[in-house]
XYZ file of C-alpha atoms in Angstrom:
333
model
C -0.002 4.467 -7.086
C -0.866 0.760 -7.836
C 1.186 -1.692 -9.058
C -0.390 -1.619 -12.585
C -0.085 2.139 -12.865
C 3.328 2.234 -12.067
C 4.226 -0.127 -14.955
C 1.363 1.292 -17.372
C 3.345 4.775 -17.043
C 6.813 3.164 -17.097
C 6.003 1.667 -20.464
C 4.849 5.210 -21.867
C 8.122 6.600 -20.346
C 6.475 8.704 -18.329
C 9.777 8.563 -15.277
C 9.578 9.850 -11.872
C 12.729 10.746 -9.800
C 12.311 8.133 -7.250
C 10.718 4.764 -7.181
C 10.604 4.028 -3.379
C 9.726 0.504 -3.074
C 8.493 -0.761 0.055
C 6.612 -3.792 2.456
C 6.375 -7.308 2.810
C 5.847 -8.783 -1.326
C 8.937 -9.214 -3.081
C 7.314 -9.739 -5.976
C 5.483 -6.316 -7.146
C 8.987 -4.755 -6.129
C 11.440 -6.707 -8.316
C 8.814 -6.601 -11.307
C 9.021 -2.416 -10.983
C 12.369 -2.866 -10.619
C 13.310 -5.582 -13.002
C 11.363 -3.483 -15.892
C 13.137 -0.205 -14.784
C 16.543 -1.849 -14.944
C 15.958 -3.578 -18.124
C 13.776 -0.938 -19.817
C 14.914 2.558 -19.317
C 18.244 2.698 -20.668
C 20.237 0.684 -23.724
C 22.722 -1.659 -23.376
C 25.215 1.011 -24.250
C 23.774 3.763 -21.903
C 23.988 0.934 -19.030
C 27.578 0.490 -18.856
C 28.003 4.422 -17.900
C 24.986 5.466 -16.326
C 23.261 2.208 -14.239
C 24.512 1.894 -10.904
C 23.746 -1.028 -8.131
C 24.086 -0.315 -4.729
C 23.623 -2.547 -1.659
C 22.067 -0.844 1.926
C 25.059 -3.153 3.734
C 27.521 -1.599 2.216
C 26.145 2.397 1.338
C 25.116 4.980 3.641
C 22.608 7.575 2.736
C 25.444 10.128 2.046
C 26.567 7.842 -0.471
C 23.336 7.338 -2.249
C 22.827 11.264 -2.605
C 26.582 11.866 -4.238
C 25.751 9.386 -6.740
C 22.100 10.238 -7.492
C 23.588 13.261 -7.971
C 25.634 13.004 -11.006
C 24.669 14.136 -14.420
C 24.523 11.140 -17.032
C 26.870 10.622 -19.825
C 25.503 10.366 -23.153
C 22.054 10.053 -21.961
C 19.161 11.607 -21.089
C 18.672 9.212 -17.972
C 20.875 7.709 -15.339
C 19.169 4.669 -13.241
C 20.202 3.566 -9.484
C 19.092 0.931 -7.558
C 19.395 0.408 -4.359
C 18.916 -3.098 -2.870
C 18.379 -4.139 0.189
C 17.717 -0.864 1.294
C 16.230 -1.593 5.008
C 19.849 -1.835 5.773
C 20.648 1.628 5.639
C 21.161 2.782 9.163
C 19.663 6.732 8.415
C 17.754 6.237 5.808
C 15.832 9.374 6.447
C 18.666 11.158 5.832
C 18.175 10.716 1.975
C 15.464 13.698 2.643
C 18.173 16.148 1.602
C 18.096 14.462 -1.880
C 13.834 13.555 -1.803
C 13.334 17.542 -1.532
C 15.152 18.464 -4.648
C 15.819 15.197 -6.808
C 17.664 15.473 -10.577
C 14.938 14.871 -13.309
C 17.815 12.968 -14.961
C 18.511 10.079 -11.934
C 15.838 7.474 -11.758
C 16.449 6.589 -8.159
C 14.983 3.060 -7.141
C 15.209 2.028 -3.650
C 14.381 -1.282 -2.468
C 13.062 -1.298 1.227
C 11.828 -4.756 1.690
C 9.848 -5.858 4.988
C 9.576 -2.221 5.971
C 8.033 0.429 5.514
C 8.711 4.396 6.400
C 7.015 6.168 8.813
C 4.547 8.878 7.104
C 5.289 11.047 9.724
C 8.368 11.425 8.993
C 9.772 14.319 5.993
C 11.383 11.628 3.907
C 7.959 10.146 3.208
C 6.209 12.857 2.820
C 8.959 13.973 0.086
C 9.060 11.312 -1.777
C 5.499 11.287 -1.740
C 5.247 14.922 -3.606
C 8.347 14.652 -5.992
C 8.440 10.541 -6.971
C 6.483 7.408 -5.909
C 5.762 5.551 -2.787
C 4.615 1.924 -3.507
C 3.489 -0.464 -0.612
C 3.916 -4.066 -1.646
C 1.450 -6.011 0.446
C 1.485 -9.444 1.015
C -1.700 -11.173 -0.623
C -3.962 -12.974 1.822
C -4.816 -16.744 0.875
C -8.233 -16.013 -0.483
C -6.939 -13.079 -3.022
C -4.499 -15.645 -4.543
C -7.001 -17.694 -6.674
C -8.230 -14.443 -8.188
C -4.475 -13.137 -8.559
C -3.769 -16.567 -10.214
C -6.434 -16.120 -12.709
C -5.544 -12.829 -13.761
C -2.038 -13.826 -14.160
C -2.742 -16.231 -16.605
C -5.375 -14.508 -18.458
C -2.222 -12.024 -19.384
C -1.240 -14.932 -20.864
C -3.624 -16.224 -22.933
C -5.084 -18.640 -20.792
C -7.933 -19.545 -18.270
C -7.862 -21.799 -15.094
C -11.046 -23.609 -13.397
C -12.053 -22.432 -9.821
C -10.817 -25.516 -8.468
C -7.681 -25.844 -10.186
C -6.545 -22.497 -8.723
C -8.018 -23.451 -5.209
C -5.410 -26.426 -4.986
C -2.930 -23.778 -6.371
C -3.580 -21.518 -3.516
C -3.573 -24.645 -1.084
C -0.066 -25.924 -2.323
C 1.630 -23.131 -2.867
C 0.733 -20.509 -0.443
C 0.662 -16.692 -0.825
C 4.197 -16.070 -2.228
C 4.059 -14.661 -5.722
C 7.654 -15.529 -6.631
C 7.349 -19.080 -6.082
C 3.545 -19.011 -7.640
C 4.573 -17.545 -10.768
C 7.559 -19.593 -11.122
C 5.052 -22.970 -11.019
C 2.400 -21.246 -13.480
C 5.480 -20.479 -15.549
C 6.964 -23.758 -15.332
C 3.436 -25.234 -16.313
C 2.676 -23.037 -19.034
C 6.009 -24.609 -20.854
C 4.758 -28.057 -19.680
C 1.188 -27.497 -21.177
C 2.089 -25.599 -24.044
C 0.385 -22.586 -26.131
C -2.141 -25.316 -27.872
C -4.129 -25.671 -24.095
C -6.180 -22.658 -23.509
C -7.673 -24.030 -19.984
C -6.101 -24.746 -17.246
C -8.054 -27.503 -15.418
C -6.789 -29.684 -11.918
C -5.334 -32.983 -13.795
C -2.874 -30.003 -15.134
C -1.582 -29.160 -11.569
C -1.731 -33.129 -10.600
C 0.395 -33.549 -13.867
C 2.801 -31.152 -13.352
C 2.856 -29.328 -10.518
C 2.619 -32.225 -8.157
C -0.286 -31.481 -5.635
C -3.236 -33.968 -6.373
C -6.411 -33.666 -7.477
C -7.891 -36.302 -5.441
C -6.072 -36.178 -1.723
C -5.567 -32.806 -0.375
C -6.984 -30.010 1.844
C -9.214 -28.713 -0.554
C -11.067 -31.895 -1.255
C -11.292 -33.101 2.603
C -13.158 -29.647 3.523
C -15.337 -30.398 0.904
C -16.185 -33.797 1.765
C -16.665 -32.726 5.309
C -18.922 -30.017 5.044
C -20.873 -32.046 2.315
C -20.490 -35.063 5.381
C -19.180 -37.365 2.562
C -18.044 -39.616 5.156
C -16.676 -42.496 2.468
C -14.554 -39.913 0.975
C -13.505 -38.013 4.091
C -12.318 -41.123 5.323
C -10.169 -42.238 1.859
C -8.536 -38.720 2.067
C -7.973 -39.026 6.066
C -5.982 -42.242 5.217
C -3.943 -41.135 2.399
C -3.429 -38.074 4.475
C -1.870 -40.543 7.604
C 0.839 -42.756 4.939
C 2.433 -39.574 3.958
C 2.275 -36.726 7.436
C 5.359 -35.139 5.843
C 3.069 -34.044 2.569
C -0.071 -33.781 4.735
C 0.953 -32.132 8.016
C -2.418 -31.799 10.324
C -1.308 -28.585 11.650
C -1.862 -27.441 7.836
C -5.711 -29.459 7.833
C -6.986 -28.209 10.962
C -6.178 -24.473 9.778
C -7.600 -25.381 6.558
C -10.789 -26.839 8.127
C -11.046 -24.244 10.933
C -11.099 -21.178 8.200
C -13.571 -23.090 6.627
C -16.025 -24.063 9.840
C -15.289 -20.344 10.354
C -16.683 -19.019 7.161
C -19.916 -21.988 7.632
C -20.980 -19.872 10.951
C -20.650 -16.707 9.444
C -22.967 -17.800 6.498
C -25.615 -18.643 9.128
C -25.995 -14.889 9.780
C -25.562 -13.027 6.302
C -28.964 -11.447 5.709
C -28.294 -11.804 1.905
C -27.908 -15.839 0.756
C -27.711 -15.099 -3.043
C -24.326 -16.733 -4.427
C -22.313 -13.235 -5.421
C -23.785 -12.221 -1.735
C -22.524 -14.937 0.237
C -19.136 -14.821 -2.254
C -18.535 -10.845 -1.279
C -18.969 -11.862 2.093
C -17.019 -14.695 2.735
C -14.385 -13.410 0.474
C -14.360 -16.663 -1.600
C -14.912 -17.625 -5.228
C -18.820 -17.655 -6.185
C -18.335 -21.748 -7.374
C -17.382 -22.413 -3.797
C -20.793 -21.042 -2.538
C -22.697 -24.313 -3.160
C -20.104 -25.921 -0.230
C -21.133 -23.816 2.152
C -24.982 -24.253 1.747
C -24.318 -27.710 1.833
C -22.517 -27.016 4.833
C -25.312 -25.111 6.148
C -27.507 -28.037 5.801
C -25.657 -30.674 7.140
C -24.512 -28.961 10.266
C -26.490 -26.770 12.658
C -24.974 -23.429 14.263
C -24.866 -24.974 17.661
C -22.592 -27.748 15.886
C -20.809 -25.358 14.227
C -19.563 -23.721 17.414
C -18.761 -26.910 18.626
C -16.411 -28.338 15.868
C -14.710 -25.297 16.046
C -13.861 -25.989 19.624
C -12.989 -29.261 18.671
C -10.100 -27.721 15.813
C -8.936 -25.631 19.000
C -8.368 -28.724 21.157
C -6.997 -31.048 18.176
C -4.653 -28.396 16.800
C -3.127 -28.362 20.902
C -2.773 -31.890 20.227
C -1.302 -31.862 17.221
C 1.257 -29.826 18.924
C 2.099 -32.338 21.713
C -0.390 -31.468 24.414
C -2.249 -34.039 26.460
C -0.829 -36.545 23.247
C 2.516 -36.373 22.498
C 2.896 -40.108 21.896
C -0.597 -40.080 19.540
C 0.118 -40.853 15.781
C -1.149 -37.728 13.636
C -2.477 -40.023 11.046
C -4.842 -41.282 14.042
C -5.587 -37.824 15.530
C -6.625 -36.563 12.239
C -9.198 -39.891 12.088
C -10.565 -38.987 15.738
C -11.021 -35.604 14.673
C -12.546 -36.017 11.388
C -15.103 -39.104 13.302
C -15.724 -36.330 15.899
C -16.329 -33.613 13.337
C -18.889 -35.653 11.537
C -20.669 -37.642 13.847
């Protein structure tokens, strides 16, 4: 089941037995879990029948006694179980997954693993509750993510607002919707959309100097404004860590060779394929145009050797305000 499914049938009150939560993305499983724990029973039904345990400190056997019990003075009882990649046998909770109580909600918590499906406890749980996998969202899903987040909300966000989201924040969802939140209060309900002086404002990351805009001045070979950013980029390495740019600039010298050989140039074409937002396409035909494959293959050489650098090879004394500056001259001349 997906994410939104699970919550679309916990908000009819359609239950399952067991909730087994699993991967790498926090997020997804403290939202099922949050709205479980706050949701299926009232604040009087809690203080009998809602139960936190911790893997450190249960074993399986213990889990089983108390999903066990019958509730008291209500239809459900609710258990959660955090931290659950602790447990030491945790496929011993099969005796419990074959034949669960309609009456225990069970919700375990099995962050940064996952079960084996070869094993019976998976394939239990599987036929009498549900088996979520929380996957980490890759870089270019988080603009999209970001969008719809905020459309639940009321609101809209430009393509390149959420681009310098995605840049500043990374993938994780927790921190991401914390800033969104925080900037929603900051905005307020009157501002509908969500432009890039916003998240300059009040998120921090500017609009002018960062990632983002240097790959776009490169691969448009705005040398003037490469060059500004390059040197903003060298007062503050702390803010601006090359290690971060050359990544940034290799996925994107990446993505410019692979555009050479898509059969299909047409902007929702070129956006399937490069798995990036269709107002970004225009970058990479500029791109196209101002560097030829051959080039191509050889700036991408040239990340390779500057991100050794960067790392202390051949040039551990070299400033990396000034080996971002050789790079970026080398890149566009």
């Amino acid at each position: 089941m997906t994410f939104e499914q699970i919550l679309k049938d916990l908000k009819q009150k359609q239950y399952k037995p067991i909730y087994f939560l699993m991967g790498n993305e926090g997020y997804f499983i403290d939202q099922i879990t949050n709205y479980i724990a706050n949701n299926v029973l009232t604040e009087e039904e809690k203080g009998f029948n809602q139960t936190i345990l911790y893997g450190k400190d249960v074993e399986a056997e213990d889990i089983i006694m108390a999903a066990r019990r019958f509730p008291m003075m209500s239809q459900h009882q609710v258990i959660i179980v955090k931290e659950a990649q602790n447990i030491a046998k945790i496929e011993d909770l099969v005796i419990y997954a074959d034949n669960p109580l309609n009456s225990t909600i069970l919700v375990i918590n099995y962050r940064y693993k996952t079960l084996d499906k070869r094993k019976k406890l998976y394939k239990s749980i599987q036929k009498n509750g549900v088996l979520f996998e929380s996957s980490a969202l890759r870089e270019y899903e988080i603009p999209k993510w970001v969008s719809s987040y905020l459309q639940n909300k009321g609101k809209t966000i430009d393509a390149k607002a959420s681009a310098l989201l995605a840049e500043f924040l990374g993938t994780d969802l927790s921190k991401i919707t914390h800033e969104l939140d925080k900037l929603e209060l900051a905005i307020g309900s009157s501002v509908k959309q969500i432009d890039s002086s916003h998240i300059e404002k009040n998120i921090g990351v500017s609009k002018d100097y960062n990632n983002f805009e240097l790959q776009k001045a490169v691969l448009y070979r705005d040398i003037a404004k490469a060059n500004k950013i390059v040197l903003a980029f060298g007062k503050n390495p702390k803010a601006y860590p090359i290690q971060v740019t050359i990544v940034t600039l290799f996925g994107a010298f990446l993505k410019l060779l692979s555009f050479y050989y898509l059969p299909d140039k047409s902007k929702n074409s070129v956006a399937a394929a490069l798995k990036i937002n269709p107002f970004f396409v225009q970058d990479y035909m500029a791109g196209a145009k101002n560097y030829p494959a051959r080039k191509v293959i050889q700036i991408i050489s040239l990340l390779r050797e500057y991100d050794m650098k960067s790392k202390g090879f051949d040039s551990a004394t070299t400033d990396p305000g000034e080996l971002l500056k050789e790079l970026i001259f080398k890149i566009m001349h």
